[in-house]
Short mmCIF file of C-alpha atoms and ligand atoms in Angstrom, two decimals:
data_model
loop_
_atom_site.label_atom_id
_atom_site.label_comp_id
_atom_site.label_asym_id
_atom_site.label_seq_id
_atom_site.Cartn_x
_atom_site.Cartn_y
_atom_site.Cartn_z
CA MET K 1 -0.03 -0.14 -0.05
CA ALA K 2 1.29 3.40 -0.95
CA LEU K 3 2.31 5.55 2.05
CA ARG K 4 -0.13 8.47 2.80
CA ASP K 5 0.98 11.98 1.46
CA ARG K 6 1.93 14.39 4.22
CA TRP K 7 2.00 17.96 4.85
CA ASN K 8 5.69 19.33 5.09
CA ASN K 9 5.26 20.39 8.57
CA ARG K 10 2.99 21.47 11.22
CA PHE K 11 2.90 25.18 9.73
CA ALA K 12 1.83 24.16 6.40
CA PHE K 13 -1.13 22.36 7.79
CA VAL K 14 -2.16 24.96 10.07
CA MET K 15 -1.65 27.58 7.18
CA ALA K 16 -3.94 25.39 4.71
CA ALA K 17 -6.52 25.30 7.66
CA VAL K 18 -6.52 29.08 8.24
CA GLY K 19 -6.64 29.34 4.17
CA SER K 20 -9.92 27.24 4.41
CA ALA K 21 -11.36 29.25 7.15
CA VAL K 22 -10.53 32.60 5.64
CA GLY K 23 -12.77 33.38 2.81
CA LEU K 24 -15.31 35.51 1.24
CA GLY K 25 -17.32 35.10 4.42
CA ASN K 26 -14.74 37.03 6.38
CA VAL K 27 -15.28 40.11 4.20
CA TRP K 28 -18.92 40.01 3.19
CA ARG K 29 -20.31 37.96 5.59
CA PHE K 30 -19.08 38.74 9.56
CA PRO K 31 -18.99 42.60 9.22
CA PHE K 32 -22.72 42.59 8.40
CA VAL K 33 -23.65 39.69 10.86
CA CYS K 34 -21.84 41.84 13.50
CA TYR K 35 -23.49 45.32 12.33
CA ASP K 36 -26.98 43.53 12.45
CA SER K 37 -26.42 41.77 15.38
CA GLY K 38 -25.56 44.35 17.90
CA GLY K 39 -22.22 45.96 16.61
CA GLY K 40 -19.40 45.52 19.14
CA ALA K 41 -21.78 43.68 21.78
CA PHE K 42 -22.09 40.82 19.00
CA LEU K 43 -18.25 39.99 19.93
CA ILE K 44 -19.69 38.51 23.14
CA PRO K 45 -22.07 35.74 21.23
CA PHE K 46 -19.37 35.51 18.75
CA PHE K 47 -16.60 34.45 20.94
CA VAL K 48 -19.03 32.39 23.12
CA ALA K 49 -19.81 30.19 19.79
CA LEU K 50 -16.36 30.10 19.19
CA PHE K 51 -15.31 28.59 22.49
CA THR K 52 -18.61 26.49 23.33
CA ALA K 53 -19.01 25.17 19.52
CA GLY K 54 -16.81 26.23 16.90
CA ILE K 55 -13.35 25.21 18.57
CA PRO K 56 -14.80 21.83 20.30
CA LEU K 57 -16.05 20.58 17.01
CA MET K 58 -12.86 21.74 15.09
CA ILE K 59 -10.82 19.75 17.49
CA LEU K 60 -13.15 16.88 16.83
CA GLU K 61 -12.60 17.16 13.08
CA TYR K 62 -8.86 17.31 13.33
CA ALA K 63 -8.78 14.38 15.76
CA LEU K 64 -10.84 12.37 13.46
CA GLY K 65 -8.64 12.78 10.68
CA GLN K 66 -5.55 12.56 12.17
CA ARG K 67 -6.32 9.35 14.38
CA MET K 68 -8.35 7.71 11.45
CA GLN K 69 -6.01 8.79 9.05
CA GLY K 70 -8.72 9.33 6.65
CA SER K 71 -11.33 11.59 4.91
CA ALA K 72 -14.64 12.02 6.43
CA PRO K 73 -16.29 8.95 5.14
CA HIS K 74 -13.12 6.77 5.69
CA ALA K 75 -12.98 8.35 9.04
CA LEU K 76 -16.49 7.78 10.18
CA PHE K 77 -16.40 4.21 8.60
CA LYS K 78 -13.44 3.24 10.94
CA VAL K 79 -15.31 4.51 13.86
CA SER K 80 -18.24 2.44 13.15
CA GLN K 81 -15.93 -0.62 12.70
CA ILE K 82 -14.09 0.09 15.98
CA ARG K 83 -17.66 0.49 17.88
CA LYS K 84 -19.27 -2.77 16.13
CA ALA K 85 -15.54 -4.63 17.28
CA GLU K 86 -16.01 -3.61 20.86
CA ARG K 87 -19.70 -4.55 20.75
CA ARG K 88 -19.15 -8.18 19.38
CA ALA K 89 -16.46 -8.54 22.03
CA LYS K 90 -18.96 -8.34 24.68
CA ASP K 91 -21.78 -10.00 22.84
CA PRO K 92 -21.15 -11.78 19.13
CA LYS K 93 -24.89 -10.98 18.18
CA LYS K 94 -24.65 -7.20 18.64
CA SER K 95 -24.10 -4.95 15.82
CA SER K 96 -23.66 -0.94 15.24
CA PRO K 97 -24.46 1.07 12.52
CA ASN K 98 -22.13 2.17 9.74
CA TRP K 99 -21.69 6.12 9.61
CA GLU K 100 -19.98 6.19 6.35
CA TRP K 101 -22.69 7.79 4.47
CA VAL K 102 -22.69 10.91 6.77
CA GLY K 103 -19.15 11.40 5.49
CA TRP K 104 -20.13 11.02 1.68
CA TRP K 105 -23.16 13.28 2.27
CA ALA K 106 -20.75 16.07 3.89
CA LEU K 107 -18.76 15.95 1.06
CA LEU K 108 -21.59 15.99 -1.61
CA VAL K 109 -22.90 19.00 0.28
CA GLY K 110 -19.58 20.40 0.15
CA SER K 111 -19.05 19.88 -3.43
CA THR K 112 -22.03 22.04 -3.99
CA ILE K 113 -20.28 24.83 -2.37
CA SER K 114 -17.38 24.45 -4.65
CA PHE K 115 -19.35 24.50 -7.64
CA TYR K 116 -20.73 27.93 -7.04
CA TYR K 117 -17.60 29.30 -4.95
CA ALA K 118 -15.57 28.64 -8.05
CA VAL K 119 -18.42 31.03 -10.17
CA ILE K 120 -17.85 33.70 -7.56
CA MET K 121 -14.11 33.35 -8.26
CA SER K 122 -14.74 34.02 -11.82
CA TRP K 123 -16.85 37.08 -11.29
CA ALA K 124 -13.67 38.12 -9.31
CA PHE K 125 -11.26 37.43 -12.14
CA ASN K 126 -13.63 39.32 -14.63
CA TYR K 127 -13.59 42.20 -12.12
CA LEU K 128 -10.10 42.17 -11.87
CA TYR K 129 -9.74 42.96 -15.46
CA HIS K 130 -12.64 45.45 -15.39
CA SER K 131 -10.75 47.43 -12.52
CA LEU K 132 -7.88 48.15 -14.83
CA LYS K 133 -10.55 50.61 -16.81
CA VAL K 134 -13.17 50.96 -13.80
CA SER K 135 -15.32 49.86 -16.55
CA TRP K 136 -18.44 49.90 -13.72
CA ALA K 137 -17.94 53.62 -13.19
CA GLY K 138 -21.20 55.54 -13.10
CA ASN K 139 -23.52 52.68 -13.02
CA GLU K 140 -22.12 50.21 -10.44
CA SER K 141 -25.37 48.15 -9.95
CA GLY K 142 -26.80 48.29 -13.52
CA PHE K 143 -23.03 47.15 -14.77
CA PHE K 144 -23.10 44.17 -12.27
CA TYR K 145 -26.60 42.62 -12.82
CA GLN K 146 -27.55 43.96 -16.50
CA THR K 147 -24.18 44.32 -18.43
CA PHE K 148 -22.40 41.80 -16.46
CA LEU K 149 -24.87 38.97 -15.37
CA ARG K 150 -27.42 39.85 -17.92
CA LEU K 151 -29.79 38.52 -15.20
CA SER K 152 -32.87 37.07 -16.36
CA GLU K 153 -36.34 38.03 -14.50
CA GLY K 154 -36.32 34.64 -12.41
CA PRO K 155 -34.66 31.34 -11.77
CA GLY K 156 -37.07 29.64 -14.58
CA VAL K 157 -35.43 31.62 -17.32
CA LEU K 158 -31.94 30.45 -17.88
CA GLY K 159 -30.95 31.95 -20.99
CA GLY K 160 -27.42 31.03 -22.37
CA VAL K 161 -24.15 31.37 -20.72
CA SER K 162 -22.15 34.13 -20.56
CA LEU K 163 -18.76 33.85 -22.12
CA PRO K 164 -16.59 35.77 -19.94
CA ILE K 165 -18.03 34.29 -16.79
CA VAL K 166 -17.11 30.73 -18.41
CA ILE K 167 -13.66 31.65 -19.01
CA GLY K 168 -13.11 32.85 -15.89
CA LEU K 169 -14.46 29.54 -14.46
CA ALA K 170 -12.17 27.59 -16.64
CA ILE K 171 -9.51 29.51 -15.08
CA THR K 172 -10.64 29.05 -11.52
CA TRP K 173 -10.66 25.10 -12.12
CA ILE K 174 -7.56 24.90 -13.91
CA LEU K 175 -5.76 26.91 -11.06
CA ILE K 176 -7.62 24.41 -8.30
CA TYR K 177 -6.45 21.23 -10.37
CA PHE K 178 -3.02 22.55 -10.85
CA ILE K 179 -2.81 23.31 -7.06
CA ILE K 180 -4.19 20.17 -5.67
CA SER K 181 -3.03 17.39 -8.16
CA LYS K 182 0.51 17.12 -6.66
CA GLY K 183 -0.81 16.44 -3.31
CA VAL K 184 -0.70 18.48 -0.14
CA GLY K 185 3.02 19.36 -0.43
CA ARG K 186 2.18 21.70 -3.19
CA VAL K 187 -1.01 22.79 -1.46
CA GLY K 188 1.41 23.93 1.66
CA LYS K 189 3.46 25.96 -0.61
CA VAL K 190 0.54 27.83 -2.18
CA VAL K 191 -0.80 28.60 1.00
CA MET K 192 2.26 30.44 2.13
CA ILE K 193 1.00 32.87 -0.44
CA THR K 194 -2.55 32.86 -0.59
CA VAL K 195 -2.78 33.01 3.44
CA PRO K 196 -0.38 36.29 4.01
CA LEU K 197 -1.39 38.12 0.96
CA PRO K 198 -5.00 38.77 1.23
CA VAL K 199 -4.32 39.90 4.43
CA LEU K 200 -1.56 42.12 3.58
CA LEU K 201 -4.04 43.71 0.70
CA MET K 202 -6.76 44.04 3.22
CA VAL K 203 -4.47 45.88 5.35
CA ILE K 204 -3.94 48.37 2.39
CA LEU K 205 -7.74 48.74 2.25
CA VAL K 206 -8.12 49.43 5.66
CA ILE K 207 -5.58 51.87 5.51
CA ARG K 208 -7.01 53.66 2.54
CA GLY K 209 -10.40 53.08 4.10
CA VAL K 210 -9.77 54.84 7.73
CA THR K 211 -7.97 57.92 5.95
CA LEU K 212 -11.30 58.60 3.91
CA PRO K 213 -13.75 61.30 5.43
CA GLY K 214 -16.61 59.52 7.16
CA ALA K 215 -14.57 56.49 7.90
CA ILE K 216 -15.34 57.09 11.73
CA GLU K 217 -19.15 57.19 11.31
CA GLY K 218 -18.88 54.02 9.18
CA LEU K 219 -16.78 52.34 11.87
CA SER K 220 -19.40 53.35 14.79
CA TYR K 221 -21.98 51.79 12.83
CA TYR K 222 -20.21 48.54 12.95
CA LEU K 223 -18.87 48.61 16.49
CA THR K 224 -21.14 50.68 18.64
CA PRO K 225 -22.39 48.01 21.18
CA ASP K 226 -26.10 47.55 21.40
CA PHE K 227 -26.24 45.38 24.21
CA SER K 228 -29.88 44.86 24.18
CA LYS K 229 -29.71 42.82 21.21
CA LEU K 230 -27.94 40.22 23.27
CA LEU K 231 -31.42 39.22 24.58
CA ASP K 232 -32.68 38.16 21.01
CA PRO K 233 -32.03 34.66 20.23
CA LYS K 234 -31.56 35.47 16.46
CA VAL K 235 -28.44 37.26 17.42
CA TRP K 236 -26.96 34.26 19.36
CA LEU K 237 -27.98 31.80 16.20
CA ALA K 238 -26.27 34.02 13.91
CA ALA K 239 -23.32 33.95 15.92
CA TYR K 240 -23.09 30.20 15.91
CA SER K 241 -23.91 30.10 12.21
CA GLN K 242 -21.14 32.31 11.30
CA VAL K 243 -19.00 30.54 13.25
CA PHE K 244 -19.57 27.16 11.82
CA PHE K 245 -19.52 28.58 8.16
CA SER K 246 -16.29 30.82 9.06
CA LEU K 247 -14.49 27.98 10.17
CA SER K 248 -15.23 25.51 7.23
CA LEU K 249 -16.69 22.99 9.71
CA GLY K 250 -19.17 20.39 8.63
CA PHE K 251 -17.92 19.37 5.06
CA GLY K 252 -15.09 17.11 5.76
CA ILE K 253 -12.50 19.41 4.85
CA LEU K 254 -10.54 19.75 7.85
CA ILE K 255 -10.93 15.89 8.37
CA ALA K 256 -8.95 15.40 5.37
CA TYR K 257 -6.32 17.83 5.83
CA ALA K 258 -5.52 16.47 9.35
CA SER K 259 -5.53 12.89 7.97
CA TYR K 260 -2.31 14.24 5.96
CA MET K 261 -0.76 14.97 9.16
CA PRO K 262 1.13 12.03 11.29
CA LYS K 263 -0.90 10.10 13.66
CA ASP K 264 0.69 11.51 16.63
CA SER K 265 0.56 15.24 15.73
CA GLU K 266 -0.53 18.01 18.20
CA ILE K 267 -4.31 18.60 17.83
CA THR K 268 -5.68 21.20 20.29
CA ASN K 269 -3.27 23.87 19.75
CA ASN K 270 -3.72 23.56 16.06
CA ALA K 271 -7.26 24.25 16.57
CA PHE K 272 -6.90 27.10 18.85
CA LEU K 273 -4.40 28.77 16.38
CA THR K 274 -6.90 28.33 13.26
CA SER K 275 -9.89 29.92 14.95
CA LEU K 276 -8.16 32.63 16.51
CA ALA K 277 -6.55 33.77 13.33
CA ASP K 278 -9.67 33.49 11.43
CA ALA K 279 -11.62 35.40 13.89
CA GLY K 280 -8.83 37.99 13.86
CA ILE K 281 -8.96 38.36 10.07
CA SER K 282 -12.84 38.59 10.13
CA PHE K 283 -12.62 41.41 12.61
CA LEU K 284 -10.02 43.35 10.45
CA GLY K 285 -12.31 42.70 7.29
CA GLY K 286 -14.76 44.73 8.89
CA PHE K 287 -12.59 47.70 9.41
CA ALA K 288 -12.02 47.58 5.68
CA VAL K 289 -15.67 47.18 4.74
CA PHE K 290 -16.93 49.76 7.14
CA SER K 291 -14.47 52.26 6.91
CA THR K 292 -15.34 52.57 3.20
CA LEU K 293 -19.21 52.35 3.82
CA GLY K 294 -18.85 55.37 6.08
CA TYR K 295 -16.98 57.61 3.28
CA LEU K 296 -19.92 56.20 0.67
CA THR K 297 -22.79 57.56 2.96
CA GLN K 298 -20.99 60.86 3.28
CA ALA K 299 -20.05 61.01 -0.41
CA THR K 300 -23.66 60.14 -1.57
CA GLY K 301 -26.05 61.12 1.30
CA SER K 302 -27.69 57.70 1.42
CA PRO K 303 -28.01 56.30 4.75
CA ILE K 304 -26.14 53.43 6.02
CA THR K 305 -29.08 50.95 5.78
CA GLU K 306 -29.07 51.42 2.33
CA VAL K 307 -25.33 50.85 1.69
CA ALA K 308 -25.06 48.20 4.34
CA LYS K 309 -25.40 44.74 2.38
CA GLY K 310 -23.30 41.78 2.55
CA GLY K 311 -22.75 38.96 -0.06
CA PRO K 312 -22.15 39.67 -3.74
CA GLY K 313 -23.93 43.16 -3.57
CA LEU K 314 -21.11 44.27 -1.34
CA ALA K 315 -18.32 43.00 -3.52
CA PHE K 316 -19.66 43.65 -6.97
CA VAL K 317 -22.02 46.70 -6.43
CA ILE K 318 -21.09 48.57 -3.44
CA TYR K 319 -17.20 48.26 -3.05
CA PRO K 320 -17.14 49.14 -6.88
CA THR K 321 -19.37 52.18 -5.92
CA VAL K 322 -16.79 53.22 -3.38
CA ILE K 323 -13.79 52.77 -5.76
CA SER K 324 -15.20 55.01 -8.74
CA LYS K 325 -15.63 57.57 -5.89
CA LEU K 326 -12.05 57.50 -4.59
CA PRO K 327 -10.25 60.72 -5.31
CA TRP K 328 -7.30 58.88 -6.84
CA LEU K 329 -5.65 55.40 -7.99
CA GLN K 330 -9.07 54.04 -8.72
CA GLY K 331 -7.75 51.45 -10.73
CA PHE K 332 -5.28 50.48 -8.19
CA PHE K 333 -7.47 49.93 -5.32
CA GLY K 334 -9.73 47.94 -7.64
CA VAL K 335 -7.01 45.70 -8.31
CA VAL K 336 -6.04 45.35 -4.63
CA PHE K 337 -9.87 44.65 -3.79
CA PHE K 338 -10.53 42.03 -6.29
CA LEU K 339 -7.06 40.46 -6.05
CA MET K 340 -7.91 40.17 -2.15
CA LEU K 341 -11.44 38.35 -2.96
CA LEU K 342 -9.38 35.87 -5.24
CA THR K 343 -6.73 34.84 -2.83
CA LEU K 344 -8.95 34.89 0.10
CA GLY K 345 -11.43 32.48 -1.64
CA ILE K 346 -8.98 30.28 -3.51
CA ASP K 347 -7.76 28.52 -0.73
CA SER K 348 -11.38 27.80 0.80
CA ALA K 349 -12.35 26.73 -2.62
CA PHE K 350 -9.42 24.26 -3.19
CA SER K 351 -9.67 22.93 0.29
CA ILE K 352 -13.40 21.64 -0.52
CA VAL K 353 -12.20 20.08 -3.52
CA GLU K 354 -9.30 18.27 -1.60
CA GLY K 355 -11.82 17.07 0.74
CA VAL K 356 -13.88 15.51 -1.79
CA CYS K 357 -10.80 14.09 -3.93
CA THR K 358 -9.47 12.35 -0.46
CA GLY K 359 -12.66 10.82 0.11
CA ILE K 360 -12.51 9.27 -3.41
CA GLN K 361 -9.01 8.55 -2.90
CA ASP K 362 -9.30 6.75 0.21
CA LYS K 363 -12.12 4.62 -0.75
CA TRP K 364 -10.85 3.30 -3.86
CA GLY K 365 -7.11 3.29 -3.04
CA LEU K 366 -6.36 5.82 -5.46
CA HIS K 367 -3.70 7.74 -3.65
CA ARG K 368 -1.06 7.09 -6.65
CA HIS K 369 -3.62 8.50 -8.97
CA LYS K 370 -4.44 11.77 -7.12
CA SER K 371 -4.20 13.92 -10.65
CA LYS K 372 -6.53 11.99 -12.43
CA VAL K 373 -8.99 12.07 -9.52
CA ALA K 374 -8.57 15.74 -9.14
CA PHE K 375 -8.98 16.28 -13.25
CA VAL K 376 -12.10 14.34 -13.17
CA PHE K 377 -13.75 16.22 -10.12
CA CYS K 378 -12.45 19.79 -11.70
CA LEU K 379 -14.02 18.95 -15.14
CA VAL K 380 -17.52 17.89 -13.19
CA GLY K 381 -17.35 20.88 -11.19
CA PHE K 382 -16.72 23.10 -14.31
CA ILE K 383 -19.53 21.52 -16.22
CA ILE K 384 -22.10 21.64 -13.32
CA GLY K 385 -20.73 25.41 -12.50
CA LEU K 386 -22.14 26.19 -16.05
CA LEU K 387 -25.47 26.43 -14.65
CA PHE K 388 -24.47 29.26 -12.49
CA CYS K 389 -22.82 31.36 -15.55
CA THR K 390 -26.33 31.48 -17.28
CA LYS K 391 -28.66 34.67 -17.14
CA GLY K 392 -30.37 32.83 -14.31
CA GLY K 393 -27.38 31.43 -12.60
CA LEU K 394 -27.48 34.22 -9.73
CA TYR K 395 -30.73 32.85 -8.12
CA TRP K 396 -29.50 29.25 -8.41
CA LEU K 397 -26.42 30.28 -6.83
CA ASP K 398 -28.38 32.20 -4.21
CA ILE K 399 -30.54 29.37 -3.52
CA ALA K 400 -27.79 26.79 -3.13
CA ASP K 401 -26.06 28.86 -1.01
CA HIS K 402 -28.88 29.69 1.25
CA TRP K 403 -29.22 25.79 1.72
CA VAL K 404 -25.96 24.63 2.52
CA ASN K 405 -25.54 27.48 5.35
CA ASN K 406 -29.08 26.98 6.89
CA PHE K 407 -29.25 23.40 6.95
CA GLY K 408 -26.47 21.36 5.46
CA LEU K 409 -23.61 22.45 7.60
CA ALA K 410 -25.86 22.20 11.04
CA VAL K 411 -26.89 18.66 10.01
CA VAL K 412 -23.50 17.35 9.21
CA GLY K 413 -22.08 18.80 12.56
CA LEU K 414 -24.86 17.35 14.77
CA PHE K 415 -24.36 14.11 13.23
CA GLU K 416 -20.63 14.45 13.94
CA CYS K 417 -21.41 14.98 17.65
CA ILE K 418 -23.91 12.34 17.91
CA ILE K 419 -21.52 9.65 16.44
CA ILE K 420 -18.67 10.53 18.69
CA GLY K 421 -20.75 11.39 21.62
CA TYR K 422 -22.95 8.25 21.72
CA PHE K 423 -21.66 5.54 19.23
CA PHE K 424 -17.84 5.93 20.20
CA ASN K 425 -15.94 5.71 23.47
CA ILE K 426 -15.54 9.75 23.74
CA GLY K 427 -13.56 9.57 27.01
CA ALA K 428 -10.92 7.30 25.48
CA PHE K 429 -10.78 9.59 22.31
CA ARG K 430 -10.16 12.64 24.81
CA LYS K 431 -7.48 10.88 26.22
CA GLU K 432 -5.93 10.18 23.08
CA ILE K 433 -6.12 13.60 21.99
CA ASN K 434 -4.59 14.78 25.33
CA SER K 435 -1.71 12.49 24.60
CA VAL K 436 -0.37 14.50 21.68
CA SER K 437 -1.78 17.92 22.51
CA GLU K 438 -0.22 20.99 23.92
CA ILE K 439 -3.55 22.16 25.58
CA GLN K 440 -5.02 19.66 27.63
CA LEU K 441 -8.83 19.08 27.11
CA GLY K 442 -10.84 18.84 30.26
CA LYS K 443 -14.23 16.72 30.58
CA TRP K 444 -16.00 20.15 29.21
CA TRP K 445 -15.09 19.29 25.58
CA GLU K 446 -17.11 15.92 26.15
CA ILE K 447 -19.96 17.78 27.69
CA THR K 448 -19.98 20.12 24.85
CA ILE K 449 -19.80 17.41 22.14
CA LYS K 450 -22.68 15.55 23.82
CA TYR K 451 -24.96 17.85 24.86
CA PHE K 452 -24.28 21.43 24.15
CA THR K 453 -23.29 21.69 20.52
CA PRO K 454 -26.07 19.16 19.51
CA LEU K 455 -28.78 21.10 21.27
CA VAL K 456 -27.63 24.46 19.78
CA LEU K 457 -27.64 22.68 16.30
CA VAL K 458 -31.33 21.38 16.97
CA ILE K 459 -32.86 24.63 17.72
CA PHE K 460 -30.76 26.38 14.82
CA LEU K 461 -32.41 23.68 12.57
CA ILE K 462 -35.63 23.90 13.89
CA TRP K 463 -35.81 27.65 13.70
CA ASN K 464 -34.53 27.33 10.25
CA ILE K 465 -37.12 25.00 9.12
CA VAL K 466 -39.91 27.02 10.69
CA THR K 467 -38.74 30.18 9.00
CA GLU K 468 -38.44 28.20 5.50
CA ILE K 469 -42.00 26.88 5.83
CA ARG K 470 -43.27 30.26 6.81
CA THR K 471 -41.88 32.33 4.21
CA ALA K 472 -40.31 31.36 0.93
CA TYR K 473 -36.64 32.40 0.69
CA GLU K 474 -36.33 35.74 -1.11
CA GLY K 475 -39.70 35.13 -2.65
CA TYR K 476 -38.42 32.49 -4.74
CA PRO K 477 -41.07 30.04 -6.47
CA LEU K 478 -41.53 26.90 -4.47
CA TRP K 479 -40.56 24.55 -7.21
CA ALA K 480 -37.26 26.40 -7.30
CA LEU K 481 -36.42 25.97 -3.76
CA ILE K 482 -37.45 22.22 -3.59
CA LEU K 483 -35.52 21.77 -6.70
CA GLY K 484 -32.35 23.83 -5.70
CA GLY K 485 -32.73 22.69 -1.89
CA TRP K 486 -34.75 19.89 -0.51
CA ALA K 487 -34.00 17.53 -3.75
CA VAL K 488 -30.29 18.52 -3.85
CA SER K 489 -30.11 17.45 0.12
CA ILE K 490 -32.05 14.23 -0.39
CA GLY K 491 -30.25 13.50 -3.61
CA ALA K 492 -27.18 13.79 -1.47
CA ILE K 493 -28.38 11.36 1.27
CA VAL K 494 -29.19 9.10 -1.25
CA GLY K 495 -25.83 9.55 -2.87
CA GLY K 496 -24.18 8.91 0.34
CA ILE K 497 -26.27 5.62 1.21
CA ILE K 498 -25.15 4.25 -2.23
CA LEU K 499 -21.55 5.27 -2.02
CA MET K 500 -21.34 3.58 1.47
CA LYS K 501 -22.96 0.28 0.13
CA ILE K 502 -20.39 0.03 -2.62
CA ARG K 503 -17.77 -2.19 -1.52
CA THR K 504 -14.27 -1.80 -2.60
CA LYS K 505 -11.46 -4.14 -2.33
CA HIS K 506 -9.17 -1.69 -0.66
CA ARG K 507 -11.70 -1.25 2.18
CA GLU K 508 -11.89 -4.92 2.99
CA GLU K 509 -8.63 -4.40 4.75
CA PHE K 510 -10.30 -2.46 7.38
CA ASN K 511 -13.12 -4.72 8.12
CA VAL K 512 -13.25 -5.79 11.60
N1 PFF X 601 -14.57 29.49 5.51
C1 PFF X 601 -15.16 29.94 4.27
C2 PFF X 601 -15.47 31.67 4.39
O1 PFF X 601 -15.74 32.02 5.66
O2 PFF X 601 -15.54 32.50 3.48
C3 PFF X 601 -16.15 29.81 3.57
C4 PFF X 601 -16.17 28.07 3.20
C5 PFF X 601 -15.31 27.37 2.41
C6 PFF X 601 -17.45 27.71 3.86
C7 PFF X 601 -15.53 25.99 2.42
C8 PFF X 601 -17.52 26.18 3.75
C9 PFF X 601 -16.53 25.36 3.10
F1 PFF X 601 -16.67 24.15 3.11
#
């Protein structure tokens, strides 16, 4: 059997994990959740969520990947096998379920993210080019929705694909293929650039932002604490959801990354380092965004409530508006901003692809054929991504994104907690983690994984399901929500079970 691929060192692994965590969400999600949910006061629920769910779950994912030396499906398969053997030893008639399908499900839902994340990268590539001429000047929103996306009237009208977006998508997938096809050695080198570079660019934008008139007002919208918001349960749910999304939990990415570390490597301190770096960069992202929004409200007279919008609207409409209103070097700041988005996003995008490819390699013993597996996945990703390059693409992207963040992630996280908390010897697992780690985990970790995190996730899910049933998301037609949301989730469960049922020769070696 071929030896498992390895990171060059611990630093490369941590940087890659930070690269996955730090993405578009740090710029276009965190600052707005913060602004909406009590400004500076939001840091309280955010850090509570980080310490009571984000970090414990990250430790769990790192430990699973590392101790089981496998991606999500493989690690959960091994966990199930170990449990089965333990039960059989006591009573030969006893059995225990195989949880491998949960791992596949995570990877299938994660793949959906990679399909649309790559399209957003393509937009950023196009805008990088347009920055040189500040093509959007004068009519930023018209440029994005009409000239660039040629947006149709609804998800039912797809229209043709847009060639520049397809070209950008092809470039993105070729880059992803190039980075991951040679194993984690190359990934480890690439992240030495794609992690610090966007932070440096962000610092340039912060400096530009805070030296603009109106910046202080903008920052006060971002940070002025409104402690009364802490009584609103929605604010707490927002904090947990932001922490999960931002740390890239629940899609098997961190499990796959950790599986390329030797079995006896440090775990807990790595998780603290990754999470705190991610939190710090989110906080900094808010400074870049809100200082410039303050400038915009001053320059245009529009109230902050009108300009403070997250998501693609921020990156492709609001920020370009600010850029065309800058007194000098507009093109330069356009390039800085879109290069920042690209370098922020690319390592999140390839981390998902790495997670899926590792899953396939582990199941079929294809580690020596890494580049072929990567090639096929990237090609499939490109073809599926064409849907999002059509005139109706933005609607589908929005539906897929909403679904994944509101349901996919929480369900996988919940399963992970239940499997390790109730179908595995979590006490022994904690001891194993402690035996290799710099920071010792107390009993609190077990309690969190068994009771607290699942409870939060169940509340989160029930809340989201009720909201979903009460109001159609963004007023989309029901058929589109069913097709883009429910059908994809159910399809991923069926797909996960089918993949679990496939028996491979390689796998037999592990049967207990
Ligand atoms: N963590 C990334 C961000 O905050 O932008 C986004 C992300 C990447 C989420 C990969 C989920 C994922 F699987």
